[in-house]
């Protein structure tokens, strides 16, 4: 099979397309023929080498964990999936390839109405959103600020909160305000003076802050809520000494958090928002787009 191999830490030009052996599924695994790959900012940081201490990576390596595709083979003692099933979820082996291995508990079956490109927007974003909302113990009727609300994770967090009966104020670049308003959130521009703008829009107490993008917003979150334990960040771990909640993904994620959203997305009840789609040969361009920031929705690579 063909794979995009990271040969050295640094720039995105360190990816090289190469032929490698197709992996063989073991017990409880399936082999997924990949149709679409989700690009995540964590992978860009791993590629750069900046997270080598936290996420040690042996080179050469195949990065990526988020895919949609079809089952090409099943391992022994594998139940619930058959060859040809359309699936979405998390892989065990690197996702920047034509094929990858996945545990059955990390996959959800895709309805025919949901394309691979749209389905792959869900696993990371929804799992992250569910995890953070649970950690904050969000309740119906609250007002919650989402910092970085227009990206892939932010878009999912906004929708998950709205479905819980929460008023959502989302920070974003001005050109993304229409996107947030269409979802049902109250958009606000981030940057200097954001706290005052948010208070004016809220017209009452801010019950929690979900910080998706960092940039020092955790301190603003404490100012808004008056309680560091009502602020959660998934991006700024240097803010932990302030007493805010931090959240990282599980080492072996499952489909349980995002699987209930898959049929909603297929029915058009949970919009899947795509920033850009790149061909497999242009993994480097996809990484460059991710590193630019200000994406509206998910960056996807098709295989």
mmCIF file of C-alpha atoms in Angstrom:
data_model
loop_
_atom_site.group_PDB
_atom_site.id
_atom_site.type_symbol
_atom_site.label_atom_id
_atom_site.label_comp_id
_atom_site.label_asym_id
_atom_site.label_seq_id
_atom_site.Cartn_x
_atom_site.Cartn_y
_atom_site.Cartn_z
ATOM 1 C CA UNK A 1 0.000 0.000 0.000
ATOM 2 C CA UNK A 2 1.013 3.635 -0.323
ATOM 3 C CA UNK A 3 1.567 5.738 2.778
ATOM 4 C CA UNK A 4 2.771 9.213 3.638
ATOM 5 C CA UNK A 5 5.906 8.636 5.724
ATOM 6 C CA UNK A 6 7.294 11.267 8.090
ATOM 7 C CA UNK A 7 11.058 10.962 7.655
ATOM 8 C CA UNK A 8 12.246 13.743 9.987
ATOM 9 C CA UNK A 9 10.825 16.241 12.456
ATOM 10 C CA UNK A 10 10.326 19.759 11.193
ATOM 11 C CA UNK A 11 8.403 21.101 8.224
ATOM 12 C CA UNK A 12 5.594 19.440 6.303
ATOM 13 C CA UNK A 13 8.000 18.820 3.410
ATOM 14 C CA UNK A 14 9.388 15.917 5.467
ATOM 15 C CA UNK A 15 6.501 13.697 4.320
ATOM 16 C CA UNK A 16 7.472 11.202 1.612
ATOM 17 C CA UNK A 17 5.046 8.977 -0.302
ATOM 18 C CA UNK A 18 6.278 5.377 -0.171
ATOM 19 C CA UNK A 19 5.160 1.785 -0.656
ATOM 20 C CA UNK A 20 4.913 -0.160 2.610
ATOM 21 C CA UNK A 21 3.455 -3.508 3.633
ATOM 22 C CA UNK A 22 -0.296 -3.570 4.170
ATOM 23 C CA UNK A 23 -0.972 -4.417 7.834
ATOM 24 C CA UNK A 24 -2.796 -7.626 8.776
ATOM 25 C CA UNK A 25 -5.651 -7.418 11.314
ATOM 26 C CA UNK A 26 -5.221 -9.320 14.559
ATOM 27 C CA UNK A 27 -7.910 -10.555 16.974
ATOM 28 C CA UNK A 28 -10.566 -7.915 17.518
ATOM 29 C CA UNK A 29 -9.277 -5.761 14.667
ATOM 30 C CA UNK A 30 -10.367 -4.942 11.151
ATOM 31 C CA UNK A 31 -8.420 -3.593 8.200
ATOM 32 C CA UNK A 32 -9.947 -0.366 6.923
ATOM 33 C CA UNK A 33 -9.552 0.744 3.339
ATOM 34 C CA UNK A 34 -9.342 4.477 3.938
ATOM 35 C CA UNK A 35 -11.521 6.890 2.013
ATOM 36 C CA UNK A 36 -10.949 10.033 4.073
ATOM 37 C CA UNK A 37 -8.513 11.158 6.777
ATOM 38 C CA UNK A 38 -9.144 13.833 9.387
ATOM 39 C CA UNK A 39 -6.224 16.231 9.893
ATOM 40 C CA UNK A 40 -5.755 17.384 13.485
ATOM 41 C CA UNK A 41 -3.537 20.091 14.945
ATOM 42 C CA UNK A 42 -1.933 17.570 17.311
ATOM 43 C CA UNK A 43 -0.460 15.764 14.309
ATOM 44 C CA UNK A 44 1.107 18.996 13.079
ATOM 45 C CA UNK A 45 2.751 19.483 16.473
ATOM 46 C CA UNK A 46 3.987 15.886 16.539
ATOM 47 C CA UNK A 47 5.372 16.352 13.015
ATOM 48 C CA UNK A 48 7.220 19.495 14.051
ATOM 49 C CA UNK A 49 8.888 17.692 16.937
ATOM 50 C CA UNK A 50 7.569 20.165 19.521
ATOM 51 C CA UNK A 51 5.676 17.426 21.363
ATOM 52 C CA UNK A 52 8.373 14.781 21.265
ATOM 53 C CA UNK A 53 8.621 14.679 25.054
ATOM 54 C CA UNK A 54 4.869 14.177 25.525
ATOM 55 C CA UNK A 55 4.313 12.045 22.399
ATOM 56 C CA UNK A 56 7.592 10.245 21.589
ATOM 57 C CA UNK A 57 7.554 9.170 17.944
ATOM 58 C CA UNK A 58 10.005 6.777 16.308
ATOM 59 C CA UNK A 59 10.907 7.778 12.776
ATOM 60 C CA UNK A 60 10.109 6.967 10.052
ATOM 61 C CA UNK A 61 6.457 7.083 11.079
ATOM 62 C CA UNK A 62 2.935 7.118 9.668
ATOM 63 C CA UNK A 63 0.890 9.719 11.548
ATOM 64 C CA UNK A 64 -2.871 10.081 11.979
ATOM 65 C CA UNK A 65 -5.680 8.345 13.867
ATOM 66 C CA UNK A 66 -8.989 9.518 12.371
ATOM 67 C CA UNK A 67 -10.484 7.843 9.292
ATOM 68 C CA UNK A 68 -13.594 6.910 7.379
ATOM 69 C CA UNK A 69 -13.636 4.079 4.877
ATOM 70 C CA UNK A 70 -14.729 0.497 4.350
ATOM 71 C CA UNK A 71 -13.778 -2.783 5.973
ATOM 72 C CA UNK A 72 -11.324 -4.677 3.758
ATOM 73 C CA UNK A 73 -10.565 -7.632 6.079
ATOM 74 C CA UNK A 74 -11.434 -8.841 9.572
ATOM 75 C CA UNK A 75 -9.241 -10.497 12.176
ATOM 76 C CA UNK A 76 -9.999 -13.518 14.324
ATOM 77 C CA UNK A 77 -12.653 -13.221 17.028
ATOM 78 C CA UNK A 78 -13.990 -10.090 15.393
ATOM 79 C CA UNK A 79 -17.719 -9.538 15.764
ATOM 80 C CA UNK A 80 -20.067 -6.865 14.491
ATOM 81 C CA UNK A 81 -18.286 -5.957 11.256
ATOM 82 C CA UNK A 82 -18.089 -7.579 7.832
ATOM 83 C CA UNK A 83 -16.030 -6.938 4.728
ATOM 84 C CA UNK A 84 -17.587 -4.045 2.837
ATOM 85 C CA UNK A 85 -19.090 -2.286 5.856
ATOM 86 C CA UNK A 86 -18.700 1.498 5.761
ATOM 87 C CA UNK A 87 -17.084 2.724 8.990
ATOM 88 C CA UNK A 88 -15.664 5.761 10.756
ATOM 89 C CA UNK A 89 -13.464 6.044 13.807
ATOM 90 C CA UNK A 90 -9.990 5.759 15.259
ATOM 91 C CA UNK A 91 -7.132 3.611 13.981
ATOM 92 C CA UNK A 92 -4.448 1.605 15.757
ATOM 93 C CA UNK A 93 -1.921 1.989 12.952
ATOM 94 C CA UNK A 94 -1.093 5.241 11.151
ATOM 95 C CA UNK A 95 -3.950 6.781 9.204
ATOM 96 C CA UNK A 96 -1.923 8.595 6.542
ATOM 97 C CA UNK A 97 -2.113 5.523 4.318
ATOM 98 C CA UNK A 98 -4.357 3.566 1.988
ATOM 99 C CA UNK A 99 -5.136 1.029 4.721
ATOM 100 C CA UNK A 100 -5.036 1.023 8.534
ATOM 101 C CA UNK A 101 -5.903 -1.289 11.407
ATOM 102 C CA UNK A 102 -8.655 -0.436 13.875
ATOM 103 C CA UNK A 103 -10.174 -2.031 16.959
ATOM 104 C CA UNK A 104 -13.843 -2.827 16.492
ATOM 105 C CA UNK A 105 -14.763 -0.798 19.580
ATOM 106 C CA UNK A 106 -13.157 2.258 17.984
ATOM 107 C CA UNK A 107 -15.406 2.164 14.905
ATOM 108 C CA UNK A 108 -19.013 3.073 14.136
ATOM 109 C CA UNK A 109 -20.975 1.910 11.092
ATOM 110 C CA UNK A 110 -21.811 4.643 8.588
ATOM 111 C CA UNK A 111 -25.266 5.127 7.056
ATOM 112 C CA UNK A 112 -25.228 5.356 3.277
ATOM 113 C CA UNK A 113 -26.412 8.972 3.490
ATOM 114 C CA UNK A 114 -23.157 10.124 5.124
ATOM 115 C CA UNK A 115 -20.084 10.413 2.897
ATOM 116 C CA UNK A 116 -16.598 9.496 4.081
ATOM 117 C CA UNK A 117 -15.537 13.136 3.787
ATOM 118 C CA UNK A 118 -18.324 14.358 6.068
ATOM 119 C CA UNK A 119 -18.176 11.401 8.455
ATOM 120 C CA UNK A 120 -14.495 11.903 9.236
ATOM 121 C CA UNK A 121 -15.283 15.305 10.772
ATOM 122 C CA UNK A 122 -16.923 13.565 13.745
ATOM 123 C CA UNK A 123 -14.686 11.212 15.795
ATOM 124 C CA UNK A 124 -12.055 13.553 17.249
ATOM 125 C CA UNK A 125 -14.279 16.626 17.468
ATOM 126 C CA UNK A 126 -17.253 14.934 19.098
ATOM 127 C CA UNK A 127 -15.171 12.779 21.465
ATOM 128 C CA UNK A 128 -13.293 15.887 22.571
ATOM 129 C CA UNK A 129 -16.499 17.852 22.988
ATOM 130 C CA UNK A 130 -18.292 15.173 24.990
ATOM 131 C CA UNK A 131 -15.265 14.689 27.243
ATOM 132 C CA UNK A 132 -14.893 18.386 28.041
ATOM 133 C CA UNK A 133 -18.597 19.052 28.562
ATOM 134 C CA UNK A 134 -18.756 16.130 30.985
ATOM 135 C CA UNK A 135 -15.717 17.419 32.915
ATOM 136 C CA UNK A 136 -17.414 20.815 33.307
ATOM 137 C CA UNK A 137 -20.679 19.172 34.455
ATOM 138 C CA UNK A 138 -22.622 21.481 32.146
ATOM 139 C CA UNK A 139 -26.327 21.820 32.948
ATOM 140 C CA UNK A 140 -29.313 22.966 30.844
ATOM 141 C CA UNK A 141 -29.946 26.667 31.138
ATOM 142 C CA UNK A 142 -26.272 27.579 31.587
ATOM 143 C CA UNK A 143 -24.440 30.174 29.547
ATOM 144 C CA UNK A 144 -21.145 28.766 28.254
ATOM 145 C CA UNK A 145 -18.389 30.545 26.348
ATOM 146 C CA UNK A 146 -16.523 28.506 23.715
ATOM 147 C CA UNK A 147 -13.170 30.010 22.782
ATOM 148 C CA UNK A 148 -12.258 29.079 19.218
ATOM 149 C CA UNK A 149 -15.791 28.081 18.309
ATOM 150 C CA UNK A 150 -15.515 27.959 14.507
ATOM 151 C CA UNK A 151 -12.955 25.187 14.060
ATOM 152 C CA UNK A 152 -13.717 21.477 13.845
ATOM 153 C CA UNK A 153 -13.750 20.868 17.604
ATOM 154 C CA UNK A 154 -15.368 24.203 18.385
ATOM 155 C CA UNK A 155 -18.175 23.584 15.906
ATOM 156 C CA UNK A 156 -18.889 20.225 17.541
ATOM 157 C CA UNK A 157 -18.736 21.668 21.075
ATOM 158 C CA UNK A 158 -21.181 24.417 20.125
ATOM 159 C CA UNK A 159 -23.679 21.925 18.720
ATOM 160 C CA UNK A 160 -23.363 19.516 21.635
ATOM 161 C CA UNK A 161 -23.954 22.353 24.103
ATOM 162 C CA UNK A 162 -26.952 23.693 22.201
ATOM 163 C CA UNK A 163 -28.519 20.225 22.222
ATOM 164 C CA UNK A 164 -28.222 20.329 26.033
ATOM 165 C CA UNK A 165 -30.255 23.527 26.226
ATOM 166 C CA UNK A 166 -27.280 25.789 26.828
ATOM 167 C CA UNK A 167 -26.812 29.384 25.658
ATOM 168 C CA UNK A 168 -23.504 29.452 23.764
ATOM 169 C CA UNK A 169 -21.306 32.480 23.174
ATOM 170 C CA UNK A 170 -18.533 31.614 20.722
ATOM 171 C CA UNK A 171 -15.334 33.525 20.003
ATOM 172 C CA UNK A 172 -14.169 33.541 16.397
ATOM 173 C CA UNK A 173 -12.738 35.705 13.655
ATOM 174 C CA UNK A 174 -15.351 38.086 12.309
ATOM 175 C CA UNK A 175 -15.562 36.230 8.984
ATOM 176 C CA UNK A 176 -16.766 33.155 10.927
ATOM 177 C CA UNK A 177 -19.543 34.933 12.817
ATOM 178 C CA UNK A 178 -22.191 33.996 10.273
ATOM 179 C CA UNK A 179 -21.186 30.347 10.652
ATOM 180 C CA UNK A 180 -21.641 30.448 14.431
ATOM 181 C CA UNK A 181 -24.928 32.323 14.178
ATOM 182 C CA UNK A 182 -26.245 29.719 11.724
ATOM 183 C CA UNK A 183 -25.443 26.992 14.259
ATOM 184 C CA UNK A 184 -27.350 28.888 16.944
ATOM 185 C CA UNK A 185 -24.494 30.419 18.923
ATOM 186 C CA UNK A 186 -23.911 34.081 19.759
ATOM 187 C CA UNK A 187 -20.684 35.112 17.980
ATOM 188 C CA UNK A 188 -18.130 37.479 19.465
ATOM 189 C CA UNK A 189 -14.713 38.638 18.289
ATOM 190 C CA UNK A 190 -11.776 37.433 20.357
ATOM 191 C CA UNK A 191 -8.785 39.568 21.359
ATOM 192 C CA UNK A 192 -8.436 42.712 23.437
ATOM 193 C CA UNK A 193 -11.671 43.583 25.207
ATOM 194 C CA UNK A 194 -13.230 40.164 24.672
ATOM 195 C CA UNK A 195 -14.281 39.787 28.328
ATOM 196 C CA UNK A 196 -16.278 43.038 28.244
ATOM 197 C CA UNK A 197 -17.897 42.115 24.928
ATOM 198 C CA UNK A 198 -18.854 38.686 26.246
ATOM 199 C CA UNK A 199 -20.386 40.110 29.436
ATOM 200 C CA UNK A 200 -22.448 42.557 27.395
ATOM 201 C CA UNK A 201 -23.791 39.770 25.197
ATOM 202 C CA UNK A 202 -24.482 37.405 28.096
ATOM 203 C CA UNK A 203 -26.521 39.890 30.104
ATOM 204 C CA UNK A 204 -25.974 37.697 33.151
ATOM 205 C CA UNK A 205 -23.548 35.215 34.700
ATOM 206 C CA UNK A 206 -21.152 33.099 32.660
ATOM 207 C CA UNK A 207 -21.421 29.566 34.009
ATOM 208 C CA UNK A 208 -18.496 27.901 32.219
ATOM 209 C CA UNK A 209 -15.788 28.415 29.626
ATOM 210 C CA UNK A 210 -14.600 25.742 27.176
ATOM 211 C CA UNK A 211 -11.249 26.832 25.748
ATOM 212 C CA UNK A 212 -10.503 25.072 22.460
ATOM 213 C CA UNK A 213 -7.622 27.157 21.129
ATOM 214 C CA UNK A 214 -5.692 28.581 24.074
ATOM 215 C CA UNK A 215 -3.777 31.843 23.449
ATOM 216 C CA UNK A 216 -4.060 32.789 27.121
ATOM 217 C CA UNK A 217 -7.861 32.647 27.216
ATOM 218 C CA UNK A 218 -7.913 30.521 30.387
ATOM 219 C CA UNK A 219 -7.174 33.620 32.472
ATOM 220 C CA UNK A 220 -10.036 35.435 30.727
ATOM 221 C CA UNK A 221 -12.238 32.448 31.502
ATOM 222 C CA UNK A 222 -11.482 32.740 35.207
ATOM 223 C CA UNK A 223 -12.274 36.441 35.040
ATOM 224 C CA UNK A 224 -15.629 35.694 33.392
ATOM 225 C CA UNK A 225 -16.734 32.830 35.643
ATOM 226 C CA UNK A 226 -15.023 33.802 38.885
ATOM 227 C CA UNK A 227 -14.096 30.143 39.393
ATOM 228 C CA UNK A 228 -11.082 28.400 37.858
ATOM 229 C CA UNK A 229 -12.873 25.027 38.070
ATOM 230 C CA UNK A 230 -15.535 26.338 35.699
ATOM 231 C CA UNK A 231 -12.880 26.767 32.989
ATOM 232 C CA UNK A 232 -11.582 23.893 30.862
ATOM 233 C CA UNK A 233 -8.837 24.017 28.254
ATOM 234 C CA UNK A 234 -7.811 21.388 25.729
ATOM 235 C CA UNK A 235 -5.067 23.565 24.241
ATOM 236 C CA UNK A 236 -3.217 25.535 26.918
ATOM 237 C CA UNK A 237 -1.666 23.141 29.424
ATOM 238 C CA UNK A 238 0.582 25.901 30.749
ATOM 239 C CA UNK A 239 -2.619 27.255 32.314
ATOM 240 C CA UNK A 240 -2.893 24.319 34.748
ATOM 241 C CA UNK A 241 -1.193 26.270 37.593
ATOM 242 C CA UNK A 242 -4.136 28.691 37.437
ATOM 243 C CA UNK A 243 -6.344 25.853 38.682
ATOM 244 C CA UNK A 244 -8.334 25.402 35.479
ATOM 245 C CA UNK A 245 -9.399 21.982 34.236
ATOM 246 C CA UNK A 246 -7.320 20.427 31.459
ATOM 247 C CA UNK A 247 -8.328 17.515 29.269
ATOM 248 C CA UNK A 248 -6.410 15.239 26.917
ATOM 249 C CA UNK A 249 -7.712 12.404 24.785
ATOM 250 C CA UNK A 250 -7.635 8.763 25.905
ATOM 251 C CA UNK A 251 -4.784 6.564 24.675
ATOM 252 C CA UNK A 252 -7.279 4.017 23.326
ATOM 253 C CA UNK A 253 -10.383 5.966 22.268
ATOM 254 C CA UNK A 254 -13.618 4.193 21.461
ATOM 255 C CA UNK A 255 -16.585 5.048 19.266
ATOM 256 C CA UNK A 256 -18.949 5.359 22.248
ATOM 257 C CA UNK A 257 -18.801 9.181 22.517
ATOM 258 C CA UNK A 258 -19.329 9.940 18.821
ATOM 259 C CA UNK A 259 -21.421 6.991 17.601
ATOM 260 C CA UNK A 260 -24.774 8.529 18.702
ATOM 261 C CA UNK A 261 -24.008 11.607 16.589
ATOM 262 C CA UNK A 262 -23.398 9.645 13.367
ATOM 263 C CA UNK A 263 -27.099 9.078 12.544
ATOM 264 C CA UNK A 264 -27.856 12.694 13.465
ATOM 265 C CA UNK A 265 -25.216 13.862 10.994
ATOM 266 C CA UNK A 266 -26.617 11.542 8.323
ATOM 267 C CA UNK A 267 -30.069 13.062 8.864
ATOM 268 C CA UNK A 268 -28.738 16.627 8.659
ATOM 269 C CA UNK A 269 -29.419 17.270 12.362
ATOM 270 C CA UNK A 270 -25.739 17.726 13.260
ATOM 271 C CA UNK A 271 -24.041 19.764 10.513
ATOM 272 C CA UNK A 272 -20.630 18.507 9.456
ATOM 273 C CA UNK A 273 -18.534 21.470 8.432
ATOM 274 C CA UNK A 274 -15.528 21.093 6.137
ATOM 275 C CA UNK A 275 -12.879 23.761 5.783
ATOM 276 C CA UNK A 276 -10.967 22.233 2.857
ATOM 277 C CA UNK A 277 -10.412 18.873 1.189
ATOM 278 C CA UNK A 278 -6.952 17.883 -0.054
ATOM 279 C CA UNK A 279 -5.860 14.869 -2.127
ATOM 280 C CA UNK A 280 -3.649 12.225 -0.497
ATOM 281 C CA UNK A 281 -0.584 13.482 -2.347
ATOM 282 C CA UNK A 282 -0.987 16.883 -0.660
ATOM 283 C CA UNK A 283 -0.702 15.926 3.030
ATOM 284 C CA UNK A 284 1.918 18.671 3.361
ATOM 285 C CA UNK A 285 -0.553 21.288 2.079
ATOM 286 C CA UNK A 286 -3.189 20.033 4.512
ATOM 287 C CA UNK A 287 -0.730 20.467 7.391
ATOM 288 C CA UNK A 288 0.141 23.939 6.176
ATOM 289 C CA UNK A 289 -3.534 24.874 6.134
ATOM 290 C CA UNK A 290 -3.987 23.558 9.671
ATOM 291 C CA UNK A 291 -1.061 25.591 10.916
ATOM 292 C CA UNK A 292 -2.493 28.787 9.423
ATOM 293 C CA UNK A 293 -5.303 28.664 11.987
ATOM 294 C CA UNK A 294 -8.761 30.225 11.619
ATOM 295 C CA UNK A 295 -10.144 27.172 9.764
ATOM 296 C CA UNK A 296 -13.913 26.917 9.601
ATOM 297 C CA UNK A 297 -14.597 23.271 10.320
ATOM 298 C CA UNK A 298 -12.499 20.235 9.443
ATOM 299 C CA UNK A 299 -9.504 19.815 7.178
ATOM 300 C CA UNK A 300 -9.882 16.517 5.303
ATOM 301 C CA UNK A 301 -7.640 14.458 3.056
ATOM 302 C CA UNK A 302 -9.153 11.999 0.599
ATOM 303 C CA UNK A 303 -7.422 8.746 -0.337
#
